[in-house]
Amino acid sequence: MTHGGTKDGAAAGTSPARRSLLGAAVFGAGGAALGLSATTAHAAQGGGATVTTASRGHRPAHRRLPVPAIIAHRGASGYRPEHTLGSYQLALDMGAHVIEQDLVPTKDGHLVCRHENDITGTTDVADHPEFASRRATKTVDGVSTTGWFTEDFTLAELKTLRAKERIATIRQENTLYDGRWSVPTFEEVLRWADQEGRRRGAEVWLHVETKHPTYFRGLGLGLEERLAKLLRRYGRHRHDSAVFLQSFEPSSIQRLGKLVDSPLVVLLSAAHTRPWDFEVAGDPRTVADLVKPKGLRWMAGFAQGIGPTADLIIPRDADGALGTPTTLVRDAHRSGLVLHPYTMRNENAFLPADFRRGSDPAAYGDAFGAFRTYFEQGIDGIFTDMPDTGLLAFEDFRRR
C-alpha cells in the first residue's frame, strides 16, 4: 500500500524457488510446514477466519478474524511483483488472513489493481514504443510526477503490458517474475477470490483501497460508484461480507458507506499530513487531530476501523529507532475501532533501527522481533509484504 497517500537480494535461503515451495507446503500440509496450529492452518487453507460453533454468532464478520490478522500487502509482494494474480495467489497459499488490492481506473472506467496510477515502475510500459507519446507530467494530490498513467489507457491497451518488480534494487530475486503476469482488473480478482473460496470451503478476505479518489472524481472517473457496483455484483456489499474498504480520504469512506454496508477503514499517514480531500475542502485538521479521541470518535461515526502508519503507534526517532508507544491503540479501541497498521517488511531498509542486522539494506533483519513489538501493542491486524513471516510471528505470539 504505501499510504500517505501511500503505504510503502534478500537474505540467503529465500530464493524464489524455495518461496514457491514454501507456499505450496503451507497449503498442502495444512500449515504444518510452518509449524502452525490447527486453527491457523484452517485459516491458511481458507484465507480467512476459522469458523467454529463458538465463533458463529451475531458479531460483525470482521470481528471474527484472527487477532492480529495478517494482511498480505499488495499480495505476497515481498516475493512476487505486487498486485498480480501471482502475488495474490502466493499470499493465499501461504495462509494470509486478508489480501489487499489498491484500485485505480482506466480511461474507459475499469478498475485495475495498481498501487498508483503512475505505472512507470510496475509495468514494462517504457518498453512499448507505441505508447511513448503517452508519457506525461501530472500533479496528483499535490505531487508532480512524470510517467505513464492508467487514466490515459483503455483496458485493452493496459492489458498489452506486463507487470514487473517495483523495488528491484532491494528485491532483485523478484525480477525473475517480471513479465509473467498482466495488470489484473478488480473484477478478475473478485472472480479469482470466489473460485478460491469455493475450492477451499472458506471465503477469501480482501482489503480494498480507493487510490486518489478526489483526483479521479475530478476527471469524471469516480471510484466509489464503480467499486460499489462490482461489490454488489459479487455479493460483497453487506455488513458481513469478507471485505474491508479503505482510503486515505475520509470522504471516500463516507461516500462508500452510503453505497454499501461493507466494513470501512480510514487510512492515516504521518501525523503532520492532511488527507487530500481535507486539503481540497479547506479542512484544517491534520492526521494528528484525527488520532486524538475527538477525531477517533468522529471516524467511528462512519467507519469500523483505522489503518495508521505504524509510526503513529510507536514513533521512530531521527535514527529510525523506536520510541515510547502512543495511546492510539487504547484510544481507538475505546471508540470501537479496529486497528490495521502498515507496513511490516523483512528487509533492513524498512525495519526500525532496533531490528536491523548488518548494513545491507536488502538483507533481512529481525522481523520476528519487530512483529512481536507491534503485536504487543494490542493491534487487530497488520499489513506485511511477507505473509509467511507474519504468520509465524502470529503463531509465536499466540503460543505465548
mmCIF file of C-alpha atoms in Angstrom:
data_model
loop_
_atom_site.group_PDB
_atom_site.id
_atom_site.type_symbol
_atom_site.label_atom_id
_atom_site.label_comp_id
_atom_site.label_asym_id
_atom_site.label_seq_id
_atom_site.Cartn_x
_atom_site.Cartn_y
_atom_site.Cartn_z
ATOM 1 C CA MET A 1 0.000 0.000 0.000
ATOM 2 C CA THR A 2 2.229 2.885 0.852
ATOM 3 C CA HIS A 3 -0.242 5.077 2.401
ATOM 4 C CA GLY A 4 0.195 8.710 2.897
ATOM 5 C CA GLY A 5 -1.404 8.823 0.175
ATOM 6 C CA THR A 6 0.672 5.670 0.170
ATOM 7 C CA LYS A 7 1.709 2.615 2.327
ATOM 8 C CA ASP A 8 5.000 1.801 1.381
ATOM 9 C CA GLY A 9 18.912 -9.505 -2.745
ATOM 10 C CA ALA A 10 17.065 -10.763 0.212
ATOM 11 C CA ALA A 11 18.930 -12.844 2.738
ATOM 12 C CA ALA A 12 20.262 -16.281 1.944
ATOM 13 C CA GLY A 13 17.726 -19.062 1.970
ATOM 14 C CA THR A 14 14.899 -17.012 0.490
ATOM 15 C CA SER A 15 15.207 -17.941 -3.157
ATOM 16 C CA PRO A 16 12.100 -17.657 -5.366
ATOM 17 C CA ALA A 17 12.033 -21.420 -5.835
ATOM 18 C CA ARG A 18 12.115 -22.011 -2.085
ATOM 19 C CA ARG A 19 9.377 -19.450 -1.551
ATOM 20 C CA SER A 20 7.161 -21.149 -4.113
ATOM 21 C CA LEU A 21 7.675 -24.496 -2.410
ATOM 22 C CA LEU A 22 7.017 -22.936 0.969
ATOM 23 C CA GLY A 23 3.700 -21.504 -0.184
ATOM 24 C CA ALA A 24 2.649 -24.835 -1.633
ATOM 25 C CA ALA A 25 3.743 -26.642 1.507
ATOM 26 C CA VAL A 26 1.706 -24.392 3.774
ATOM 27 C CA PHE A 27 -1.423 -25.025 1.770
ATOM 28 C CA GLY A 28 -0.812 -28.667 1.029
ATOM 29 C CA ALA A 29 0.184 -29.619 4.556
ATOM 30 C CA GLY A 30 -2.473 -27.518 6.229
ATOM 31 C CA GLY A 31 0.183 -25.231 7.691
ATOM 32 C CA ALA A 32 2.267 -27.997 9.279
ATOM 33 C CA ALA A 33 5.318 -26.939 7.261
ATOM 34 C CA LEU A 34 5.311 -23.646 9.131
ATOM 35 C CA GLY A 35 4.505 -25.148 12.481
ATOM 36 C CA LEU A 36 1.069 -23.544 12.517
ATOM 37 C CA SER A 37 -1.693 -24.649 14.849
ATOM 38 C CA ALA A 38 -4.851 -26.322 13.559
ATOM 39 C CA THR A 39 -6.677 -23.017 13.965
ATOM 40 C CA THR A 40 -4.144 -21.108 11.899
ATOM 41 C CA ALA A 41 -3.845 -23.913 9.365
ATOM 42 C CA HIS A 42 -7.585 -23.798 8.730
ATOM 43 C CA ALA A 43 -7.279 -20.058 8.155
ATOM 44 C CA ALA A 44 -4.363 -20.755 5.821
ATOM 45 C CA GLN A 45 -6.436 -23.083 3.677
ATOM 46 C CA GLY A 46 -9.378 -20.711 3.508
ATOM 47 C CA GLY A 47 -7.565 -17.397 3.513
ATOM 48 C CA GLY A 48 -9.975 -16.279 6.220
ATOM 49 C CA ALA A 49 -11.102 -16.734 9.778
ATOM 50 C CA THR A 50 -11.508 -20.091 11.423
ATOM 51 C CA VAL A 51 -15.238 -20.620 11.902
ATOM 52 C CA THR A 52 -16.222 -22.847 14.809
ATOM 53 C CA THR A 53 -19.512 -23.327 16.591
ATOM 54 C CA ALA A 54 -18.344 -20.956 19.309
ATOM 55 C CA SER A 55 -17.305 -18.287 16.813
ATOM 56 C CA ARG A 56 -20.598 -18.259 14.914
ATOM 57 C CA GLY A 57 -22.766 -15.530 16.283
ATOM 58 C CA HIS A 58 -24.002 -12.041 15.708
ATOM 59 C CA ARG A 59 -20.667 -10.236 15.797
ATOM 60 C CA PRO A 60 -19.674 -8.499 12.548
ATOM 61 C CA ALA A 61 -17.694 -10.858 10.347
ATOM 62 C CA HIS A 62 -14.511 -8.790 10.619
ATOM 63 C CA ARG A 63 -14.573 -9.231 14.387
ATOM 64 C CA ARG A 64 -14.220 -12.986 13.866
ATOM 65 C CA LEU A 65 -10.909 -12.764 12.026
ATOM 66 C CA PRO A 66 -7.804 -13.971 13.859
ATOM 67 C CA VAL A 67 -6.219 -11.265 16.006
ATOM 68 C CA PRO A 68 -3.851 -9.912 14.973
ATOM 69 C CA ALA A 69 -4.865 -10.670 11.382
ATOM 70 C CA ILE A 70 -2.076 -10.992 8.826
ATOM 71 C CA ILE A 71 -2.921 -8.801 5.821
ATOM 72 C CA ALA A 72 -0.959 -9.508 2.652
ATOM 73 C CA HIS A 73 0.176 -6.076 1.450
ATOM 74 C CA ARG A 74 -0.401 -5.984 -2.306
ATOM 75 C CA GLY A 75 -0.351 -9.769 -2.090
ATOM 76 C CA ALA A 76 2.881 -11.554 -1.206
ATOM 77 C CA SER A 77 4.731 -8.546 -2.602
ATOM 78 C CA GLY A 78 7.956 -9.482 -0.834
ATOM 79 C CA TYR A 79 8.227 -12.448 -3.190
ATOM 80 C CA ARG A 80 6.350 -11.570 -6.394
ATOM 81 C CA PRO A 81 5.678 -8.356 -8.340
ATOM 82 C CA GLU A 82 2.962 -6.539 -6.413
ATOM 83 C CA HIS A 83 -0.712 -6.526 -7.368
ATOM 84 C CA THR A 84 -0.558 -9.511 -9.697
ATOM 85 C CA LEU A 85 -2.623 -12.659 -9.558
ATOM 86 C CA GLY A 86 0.643 -14.457 -8.843
ATOM 87 C CA SER A 87 1.251 -12.277 -5.792
ATOM 88 C CA TYR A 88 -2.313 -12.736 -4.542
ATOM 89 C CA GLN A 89 -2.247 -16.492 -5.082
ATOM 90 C CA LEU A 90 1.025 -16.952 -3.231
ATOM 91 C CA ALA A 91 -0.289 -14.882 -0.310
ATOM 92 C CA LEU A 92 -3.385 -17.069 -0.126
ATOM 93 C CA ASP A 93 -1.364 -20.274 -0.390
ATOM 94 C CA MET A 94 0.872 -19.051 2.436
ATOM 95 C CA GLY A 95 -2.203 -18.615 4.596
ATOM 96 C CA ALA A 96 -2.699 -14.836 4.728
ATOM 97 C CA HIS A 97 -5.916 -13.962 6.550
ATOM 98 C CA VAL A 98 -6.671 -10.990 4.252
ATOM 99 C CA ILE A 99 -5.273 -9.903 0.866
ATOM 100 C CA GLU A 100 -5.004 -6.265 -0.214
ATOM 101 C CA GLN A 101 -5.827 -4.565 -3.518
ATOM 102 C CA ASP A 102 -5.289 -0.903 -4.483
ATOM 103 C CA LEU A 103 -7.622 0.413 -7.182
ATOM 104 C CA VAL A 104 -7.163 2.978 -9.935
ATOM 105 C CA PRO A 105 -9.268 3.461 -13.103
ATOM 106 C CA THR A 106 -8.519 3.104 -16.789
ATOM 107 C CA LYS A 107 -9.543 5.687 -19.385
ATOM 108 C CA ASP A 108 -12.686 3.675 -20.121
ATOM 109 C CA GLY A 109 -13.666 3.338 -16.461
ATOM 110 C CA HIS A 110 -12.459 -0.137 -15.477
ATOM 111 C CA LEU A 111 -10.937 -0.565 -12.015
ATOM 112 C CA VAL A 112 -7.486 -2.168 -12.079
ATOM 113 C CA CYS A 113 -5.128 -3.200 -9.306
ATOM 114 C CA ARG A 114 -2.105 -0.896 -9.099
ATOM 115 C CA HIS A 115 -0.623 0.874 -6.125
ATOM 116 C CA GLU A 116 -0.552 4.109 -8.130
ATOM 117 C CA ASN A 117 -1.988 5.361 -11.381
ATOM 118 C CA ASP A 118 1.644 6.004 -12.412
ATOM 119 C CA ILE A 119 2.593 2.619 -13.885
ATOM 120 C CA THR A 120 6.136 3.525 -14.921
ATOM 121 C CA GLY A 121 7.793 1.461 -12.201
ATOM 122 C CA THR A 122 5.419 -1.504 -12.070
ATOM 123 C CA THR A 123 4.941 -2.363 -15.749
ATOM 124 C CA ASP A 124 7.021 -2.581 -18.922
ATOM 125 C CA VAL A 125 5.216 0.401 -20.485
ATOM 126 C CA ALA A 126 8.521 2.187 -21.168
ATOM 127 C CA ASP A 127 9.453 -0.680 -23.486
ATOM 128 C CA HIS A 128 6.390 -0.103 -25.696
ATOM 129 C CA PRO A 129 7.231 2.442 -28.430
ATOM 130 C CA GLU A 130 3.553 2.653 -29.381
ATOM 131 C CA PHE A 131 2.892 4.326 -26.017
ATOM 132 C CA ALA A 132 5.894 6.689 -25.949
ATOM 133 C CA SER A 133 3.659 9.699 -26.633
ATOM 134 C CA ARG A 134 1.524 8.903 -23.574
ATOM 135 C CA ARG A 135 4.349 9.880 -21.212
ATOM 136 C CA ALA A 136 3.219 12.958 -19.325
ATOM 137 C CA THR A 137 3.806 15.105 -16.263
ATOM 138 C CA LYS A 138 0.838 15.318 -13.902
ATOM 139 C CA THR A 139 0.141 16.690 -10.466
ATOM 140 C CA VAL A 140 -1.650 14.108 -8.348
ATOM 141 C CA ASP A 141 -2.594 15.093 -4.798
ATOM 142 C CA GLY A 142 -0.182 17.999 -4.960
ATOM 143 C CA VAL A 143 2.796 15.948 -6.177
ATOM 144 C CA SER A 144 4.221 16.404 -9.673
ATOM 145 C CA THR A 145 5.085 13.091 -11.362
ATOM 146 C CA THR A 146 6.327 12.252 -14.852
ATOM 147 C CA GLY A 147 5.443 8.884 -16.311
ATOM 148 C CA TRP A 148 2.608 6.845 -17.768
ATOM 149 C CA PHE A 149 -0.808 6.847 -16.079
ATOM 150 C CA THR A 150 -3.658 4.354 -16.112
ATOM 151 C CA GLU A 151 -6.273 7.017 -16.868
ATOM 152 C CA ASP A 152 -4.625 7.552 -20.272
ATOM 153 C CA PHE A 153 -5.028 3.890 -21.308
ATOM 154 C CA THR A 154 -8.054 1.818 -22.206
ATOM 155 C CA LEU A 155 -8.261 -1.545 -20.510
ATOM 156 C CA ALA A 156 -7.430 -3.273 -23.784
ATOM 157 C CA GLU A 157 -4.265 -1.188 -24.096
ATOM 158 C CA LEU A 158 -3.299 -1.750 -20.479
ATOM 159 C CA LYS A 159 -3.663 -5.495 -20.952
ATOM 160 C CA THR A 160 -0.837 -5.441 -23.523
ATOM 161 C CA LEU A 161 1.566 -4.500 -20.711
ATOM 162 C CA ARG A 162 3.261 -6.871 -18.271
ATOM 163 C CA ALA A 163 3.871 -6.336 -14.570
ATOM 164 C CA LYS A 164 7.351 -6.061 -13.064
ATOM 165 C CA GLU A 165 9.016 -5.677 -9.651
ATOM 166 C CA ARG A 166 8.780 -2.127 -8.284
ATOM 167 C CA ILE A 167 11.811 -2.095 -5.940
ATOM 168 C CA ALA A 168 14.248 -4.221 -7.911
ATOM 169 C CA THR A 169 17.326 -2.841 -6.136
ATOM 170 C CA ILE A 170 16.055 -4.326 -2.848
ATOM 171 C CA ARG A 171 14.214 -7.345 -4.242
ATOM 172 C CA GLN A 172 16.366 -8.462 -7.138
ATOM 173 C CA GLU A 173 15.160 -12.062 -6.812
ATOM 174 C CA ASN A 174 11.614 -10.922 -7.591
ATOM 175 C CA THR A 175 12.680 -9.700 -11.029
ATOM 176 C CA LEU A 176 12.718 -13.351 -12.072
ATOM 177 C CA TYR A 177 8.946 -12.964 -12.378
ATOM 178 C CA ASP A 178 8.975 -9.751 -14.421
ATOM 179 C CA GLY A 179 6.658 -10.118 -17.399
ATOM 180 C CA ARG A 180 4.892 -13.201 -16.083
ATOM 181 C CA TRP A 181 1.566 -11.545 -15.258
ATOM 182 C CA SER A 182 -0.593 -8.756 -16.631
ATOM 183 C CA VAL A 183 -2.289 -5.972 -14.668
ATOM 184 C CA PRO A 184 -5.450 -7.549 -13.188
ATOM 185 C CA THR A 185 -8.821 -5.872 -13.095
ATOM 186 C CA PHE A 186 -10.598 -5.832 -9.767
ATOM 187 C CA GLU A 187 -13.360 -7.899 -11.319
ATOM 188 C CA GLU A 188 -10.811 -10.566 -12.204
ATOM 189 C CA VAL A 189 -9.675 -10.551 -8.585
ATOM 190 C CA LEU A 190 -13.269 -10.914 -7.365
ATOM 191 C CA ARG A 191 -13.778 -13.898 -9.664
ATOM 192 C CA TRP A 192 -10.483 -15.401 -8.503
ATOM 193 C CA ALA A 193 -11.438 -14.916 -4.842
ATOM 194 C CA ASP A 194 -14.839 -16.537 -5.395
ATOM 195 C CA GLN A 195 -13.268 -19.514 -7.176
ATOM 196 C CA GLU A 196 -10.635 -19.977 -4.478
ATOM 197 C CA GLY A 197 -13.266 -19.609 -1.770
ATOM 198 C CA ARG A 198 -15.392 -22.370 -3.286
ATOM 199 C CA ARG A 199 -12.345 -24.594 -3.777
ATOM 200 C CA ARG A 200 -11.147 -24.124 -0.198
ATOM 201 C CA GLY A 201 -14.526 -24.033 1.510
ATOM 202 C CA ALA A 202 -13.980 -20.628 3.129
ATOM 203 C CA GLU A 203 -14.356 -17.056 1.921
ATOM 204 C CA VAL A 204 -11.242 -15.202 0.804
ATOM 205 C CA TRP A 205 -10.965 -11.878 2.628
ATOM 206 C CA LEU A 206 -9.973 -8.780 0.641
ATOM 207 C CA HIS A 207 -8.795 -5.326 1.794
ATOM 208 C CA VAL A 208 -9.575 -2.842 -0.999
ATOM 209 C CA GLU A 209 -8.269 0.735 -1.255
ATOM 210 C CA THR A 210 -9.576 3.609 -3.342
ATOM 211 C CA LYS A 211 -6.484 5.492 -4.544
ATOM 212 C CA HIS A 212 -6.621 9.268 -5.099
ATOM 213 C CA PRO A 213 -10.440 9.370 -5.149
ATOM 214 C CA THR A 214 -10.749 13.189 -5.236
ATOM 215 C CA TYR A 215 -8.304 13.394 -8.137
ATOM 216 C CA PHE A 216 -10.163 10.777 -10.150
ATOM 217 C CA ARG A 217 -13.580 12.247 -9.386
ATOM 218 C CA GLY A 218 -12.282 15.476 -10.896
ATOM 219 C CA LEU A 219 -11.546 13.552 -14.101
ATOM 220 C CA GLY A 220 -15.053 12.087 -14.220
ATOM 221 C CA LEU A 221 -13.727 8.695 -13.117
ATOM 222 C CA GLY A 222 -15.252 8.449 -9.639
ATOM 223 C CA LEU A 223 -14.079 5.265 -7.932
ATOM 224 C CA GLU A 224 -16.729 4.665 -5.288
ATOM 225 C CA GLU A 225 -19.717 4.074 -7.553
ATOM 226 C CA ARG A 226 -17.740 1.744 -9.798
ATOM 227 C CA LEU A 227 -16.427 -0.158 -6.773
ATOM 228 C CA ALA A 228 -19.878 -0.432 -5.170
ATOM 229 C CA LYS A 229 -21.346 -1.784 -8.409
ATOM 230 C CA LEU A 230 -18.764 -4.583 -8.507
ATOM 231 C CA LEU A 231 -19.203 -5.362 -4.818
ATOM 232 C CA ARG A 232 -22.960 -5.735 -5.288
ATOM 233 C CA ARG A 233 -22.448 -7.896 -8.370
ATOM 234 C CA TYR A 234 -20.249 -10.297 -6.404
ATOM 235 C CA GLY A 235 -22.172 -10.172 -3.124
ATOM 236 C CA ARG A 236 -19.523 -8.291 -1.129
ATOM 237 C CA HIS A 237 -21.661 -5.263 -0.282
ATOM 238 C CA ARG A 238 -23.123 -6.469 3.024
ATOM 239 C CA HIS A 239 -22.032 -5.802 6.605
ATOM 240 C CA ASP A 240 -20.909 -9.421 6.940
ATOM 241 C CA SER A 241 -19.035 -9.524 3.627
ATOM 242 C CA ALA A 242 -15.433 -10.762 3.614
ATOM 243 C CA VAL A 243 -14.023 -7.420 2.534
ATOM 244 C CA PHE A 244 -12.663 -4.208 4.020
ATOM 245 C CA LEU A 245 -12.860 -0.958 2.067
ATOM 246 C CA GLN A 246 -10.104 1.538 2.842
ATOM 247 C CA SER A 247 -8.984 5.000 1.796
ATOM 248 C CA PHE A 248 -6.692 7.808 2.906
ATOM 249 C CA GLU A 249 -9.555 10.195 2.163
ATOM 250 C CA PRO A 250 -12.323 10.076 4.803
ATOM 251 C CA SER A 251 -14.845 11.487 2.330
ATOM 252 C CA SER A 252 -14.302 8.454 0.086
ATOM 253 C CA ILE A 253 -15.120 6.178 3.021
ATOM 254 C CA GLN A 254 -18.202 8.254 3.827
ATOM 255 C CA ARG A 255 -19.317 8.020 0.198
ATOM 256 C CA LEU A 256 -18.805 4.252 0.170
ATOM 257 C CA GLY A 257 -20.780 3.981 3.402
ATOM 258 C CA LYS A 258 -23.815 5.379 1.588
ATOM 259 C CA LEU A 259 -23.475 2.853 -1.229
ATOM 260 C CA VAL A 260 -22.640 -0.430 0.541
ATOM 261 C CA ASP A 261 -22.607 -1.888 4.060
ATOM 262 C CA SER A 262 -19.141 -3.463 3.855
ATOM 263 C CA PRO A 263 -16.677 -2.790 6.731
ATOM 264 C CA LEU A 264 -14.846 0.531 6.270
ATOM 265 C CA VAL A 265 -11.325 1.614 7.275
ATOM 266 C CA VAL A 266 -9.799 5.128 7.266
ATOM 267 C CA LEU A 267 -6.096 5.074 6.431
ATOM 268 C CA LEU A 268 -3.829 7.518 8.264
ATOM 269 C CA SER A 269 -0.418 8.743 7.174
ATOM 270 C CA ALA A 270 2.173 10.757 9.118
ATOM 271 C CA ALA A 271 0.873 12.928 11.946
ATOM 272 C CA HIS A 272 1.737 16.244 10.281
ATOM 273 C CA THR A 273 -0.041 15.442 6.991
ATOM 274 C CA ARG A 274 -3.584 16.235 5.903
ATOM 275 C CA PRO A 275 -5.811 13.928 3.847
ATOM 276 C CA TRP A 276 -6.007 15.280 0.305
ATOM 277 C CA ASP A 277 -9.778 15.727 0.455
ATOM 278 C CA PHE A 278 -9.220 17.900 3.557
ATOM 279 C CA GLU A 279 -6.726 19.983 1.566
ATOM 280 C CA VAL A 280 -9.232 20.470 -1.252
ATOM 281 C CA ALA A 281 -12.116 21.259 1.105
ATOM 282 C CA GLY A 282 -10.070 23.609 3.278
ATOM 283 C CA ASP A 283 -10.482 21.406 6.344
ATOM 284 C CA PRO A 284 -7.599 22.400 8.649
ATOM 285 C CA ARG A 285 -7.417 19.110 10.541
ATOM 286 C CA THR A 286 -4.285 17.007 10.268
ATOM 287 C CA VAL A 287 -3.762 13.326 10.986
ATOM 288 C CA ALA A 288 -2.542 14.415 14.420
ATOM 289 C CA ASP A 289 -6.050 15.758 15.043
ATOM 290 C CA LEU A 290 -7.727 12.602 13.748
ATOM 291 C CA VAL A 291 -5.809 10.318 16.126
ATOM 292 C CA LYS A 292 -6.947 12.269 19.168
ATOM 293 C CA PRO A 293 -10.031 10.906 20.985
ATOM 294 C CA LYS A 294 -12.310 13.503 19.339
ATOM 295 C CA GLY A 295 -11.053 12.598 15.864
ATOM 296 C CA LEU A 296 -11.345 8.883 16.561
ATOM 297 C CA ARG A 297 -14.937 9.305 17.714
ATOM 298 C CA TRP A 298 -15.661 11.234 14.525
ATOM 299 C CA MET A 299 -14.262 8.441 12.344
ATOM 300 C CA ALA A 300 -16.111 5.816 14.399
ATOM 301 C CA GLY A 301 -19.312 7.509 13.291
ATOM 302 C CA PHE A 302 -18.887 6.184 9.747
ATOM 303 C CA ALA A 303 -16.064 3.588 9.819
ATOM 304 C CA GLN A 304 -15.272 0.371 11.628
ATOM 305 C CA GLY A 305 -11.512 0.734 11.687
ATOM 306 C CA ILE A 306 -8.384 2.761 11.008
ATOM 307 C CA GLY A 307 -5.195 1.848 9.187
ATOM 308 C CA PRO A 308 -2.465 4.016 10.692
ATOM 309 C CA THR A 309 1.169 4.052 9.721
ATOM 310 C CA ALA A 310 2.991 2.047 12.387
ATOM 311 C CA ASP A 311 4.822 5.223 13.419
ATOM 312 C CA LEU A 312 1.569 6.557 14.852
ATOM 313 C CA ILE A 313 1.569 3.603 17.253
ATOM 314 C CA ILE A 314 5.288 3.623 18.104
ATOM 315 C CA PRO A 315 7.126 6.718 16.837
ATOM 316 C CA ARG A 316 10.664 6.466 15.471
ATOM 317 C CA ASP A 317 13.423 8.913 16.328
ATOM 318 C CA ALA A 318 15.740 10.620 13.838
ATOM 319 C CA ASP A 319 17.899 7.482 13.662
ATOM 320 C CA GLY A 320 14.913 5.219 12.973
ATOM 321 C CA ALA A 321 14.836 3.661 16.449
ATOM 322 C CA LEU A 322 11.530 3.050 18.203
ATOM 323 C CA GLY A 323 10.438 5.421 20.927
ATOM 324 C CA THR A 324 7.651 5.345 23.508
ATOM 325 C CA PRO A 325 4.313 3.905 22.303
ATOM 326 C CA THR A 326 1.431 6.345 21.963
ATOM 327 C CA THR A 327 -2.074 5.783 23.339
ATOM 328 C CA LEU A 328 -3.562 5.342 19.858
ATOM 329 C CA VAL A 329 -4.415 1.641 20.208
ATOM 330 C CA ARG A 330 -6.164 2.166 23.537
ATOM 331 C CA ASP A 331 -7.967 5.296 22.361
ATOM 332 C CA ALA A 332 -9.125 3.731 19.096
ATOM 333 C CA HIS A 333 -10.423 0.637 20.855
ATOM 334 C CA ARG A 334 -12.343 2.837 23.273
ATOM 335 C CA SER A 335 -14.064 4.334 20.229
ATOM 336 C CA GLY A 336 -14.900 0.857 18.929
ATOM 337 C CA LEU A 337 -12.408 0.942 16.057
ATOM 338 C CA VAL A 338 -10.140 -1.901 14.960
ATOM 339 C CA LEU A 339 -6.546 -1.042 14.008
ATOM 340 C CA HIS A 340 -4.736 -2.377 10.934
ATOM 341 C CA PRO A 341 -1.348 -0.576 10.864
ATOM 342 C CA TYR A 342 1.097 -0.720 7.946
ATOM 343 C CA THR A 343 3.608 -1.962 6.770
ATOM 344 C CA MET A 344 5.921 -4.739 8.002
ATOM 345 C CA ARG A 345 8.722 -5.857 5.703
ATOM 346 C CA ASN A 346 11.661 -8.150 6.445
ATOM 347 C CA GLU A 347 14.433 -6.077 4.888
ATOM 348 C CA ASN A 348 16.709 -3.771 6.874
ATOM 349 C CA ALA A 349 15.743 -0.899 4.586
ATOM 350 C CA PHE A 350 12.253 -0.852 6.099
ATOM 351 C CA LEU A 351 12.687 -2.129 9.651
ATOM 352 C CA PRO A 352 13.064 0.102 12.723
ATOM 353 C CA ALA A 353 16.748 0.542 13.567
ATOM 354 C CA ASP A 354 16.286 -1.662 16.653
ATOM 355 C CA PHE A 355 15.771 -4.712 14.433
ATOM 356 C CA ARG A 356 18.236 -4.170 11.590
ATOM 357 C CA ARG A 357 21.032 -6.686 11.191
ATOM 358 C CA GLY A 358 24.147 -5.505 9.360
ATOM 359 C CA SER A 359 24.417 -2.695 6.828
ATOM 360 C CA ASP A 360 22.971 -4.307 3.686
ATOM 361 C CA PRO A 361 19.560 -2.660 3.081
ATOM 362 C CA ALA A 362 18.324 -5.731 1.195
ATOM 363 C CA ALA A 363 19.313 -8.208 3.918
ATOM 364 C CA TYR A 364 16.716 -9.475 6.358
ATOM 365 C CA GLY A 365 16.766 -8.114 9.890
ATOM 366 C CA ASP A 366 14.974 -9.363 12.994
ATOM 367 C CA ALA A 367 11.482 -9.194 11.508
ATOM 368 C CA PHE A 368 10.094 -11.529 14.166
ATOM 369 C CA GLY A 369 11.185 -9.153 16.890
ATOM 370 C CA ALA A 370 9.552 -6.242 15.089
ATOM 371 C CA PHE A 371 6.288 -8.147 14.592
ATOM 372 C CA ARG A 372 6.241 -9.094 18.266
ATOM 373 C CA THR A 373 6.756 -5.489 19.337
ATOM 374 C CA TYR A 374 3.781 -4.290 17.309
ATOM 375 C CA PHE A 375 1.601 -7.252 18.320
ATOM 376 C CA GLU A 376 2.257 -6.415 21.981
ATOM 377 C CA GLN A 377 0.571 -3.053 21.469
ATOM 378 C CA GLY A 378 -2.787 -4.806 21.014
ATOM 379 C CA ILE A 379 -3.339 -4.169 17.290
ATOM 380 C CA ASP A 380 -6.059 -6.094 15.431
ATOM 381 C CA GLY A 381 -4.088 -6.773 12.268
ATOM 382 C CA ILE A 382 -1.033 -5.676 10.318
ATOM 383 C CA PHE A 383 -0.103 -5.247 6.668
ATOM 384 C CA THR A 384 3.004 -7.114 5.584
ATOM 385 C CA ASP A 385 4.797 -7.873 2.318
ATOM 386 C CA MET A 386 5.849 -11.261 3.755
ATOM 387 C CA PRO A 387 2.720 -13.078 4.970
ATOM 388 C CA ASP A 388 4.628 -16.261 5.796
ATOM 389 C CA THR A 389 6.855 -14.364 8.235
ATOM 390 C CA GLY A 390 3.809 -12.634 9.666
ATOM 391 C CA LEU A 391 2.005 -15.938 10.196
ATOM 392 C CA LEU A 392 4.958 -17.489 12.014
ATOM 393 C CA ALA A 393 5.186 -14.381 14.208
ATOM 394 C CA PHE A 394 1.413 -14.641 14.780
ATOM 395 C CA GLU A 395 1.761 -18.230 15.901
ATOM 396 C CA ASP A 396 4.696 -17.399 18.198
ATOM 397 C CA PHE A 397 2.635 -14.637 19.774
ATOM 398 C CA ARG A 398 -0.407 -16.896 20.274
ATOM 399 C CA ARG A 399 1.687 -19.548 21.993
ATOM 400 C CA ARG A 400 2.998 -17.011 24.494
#
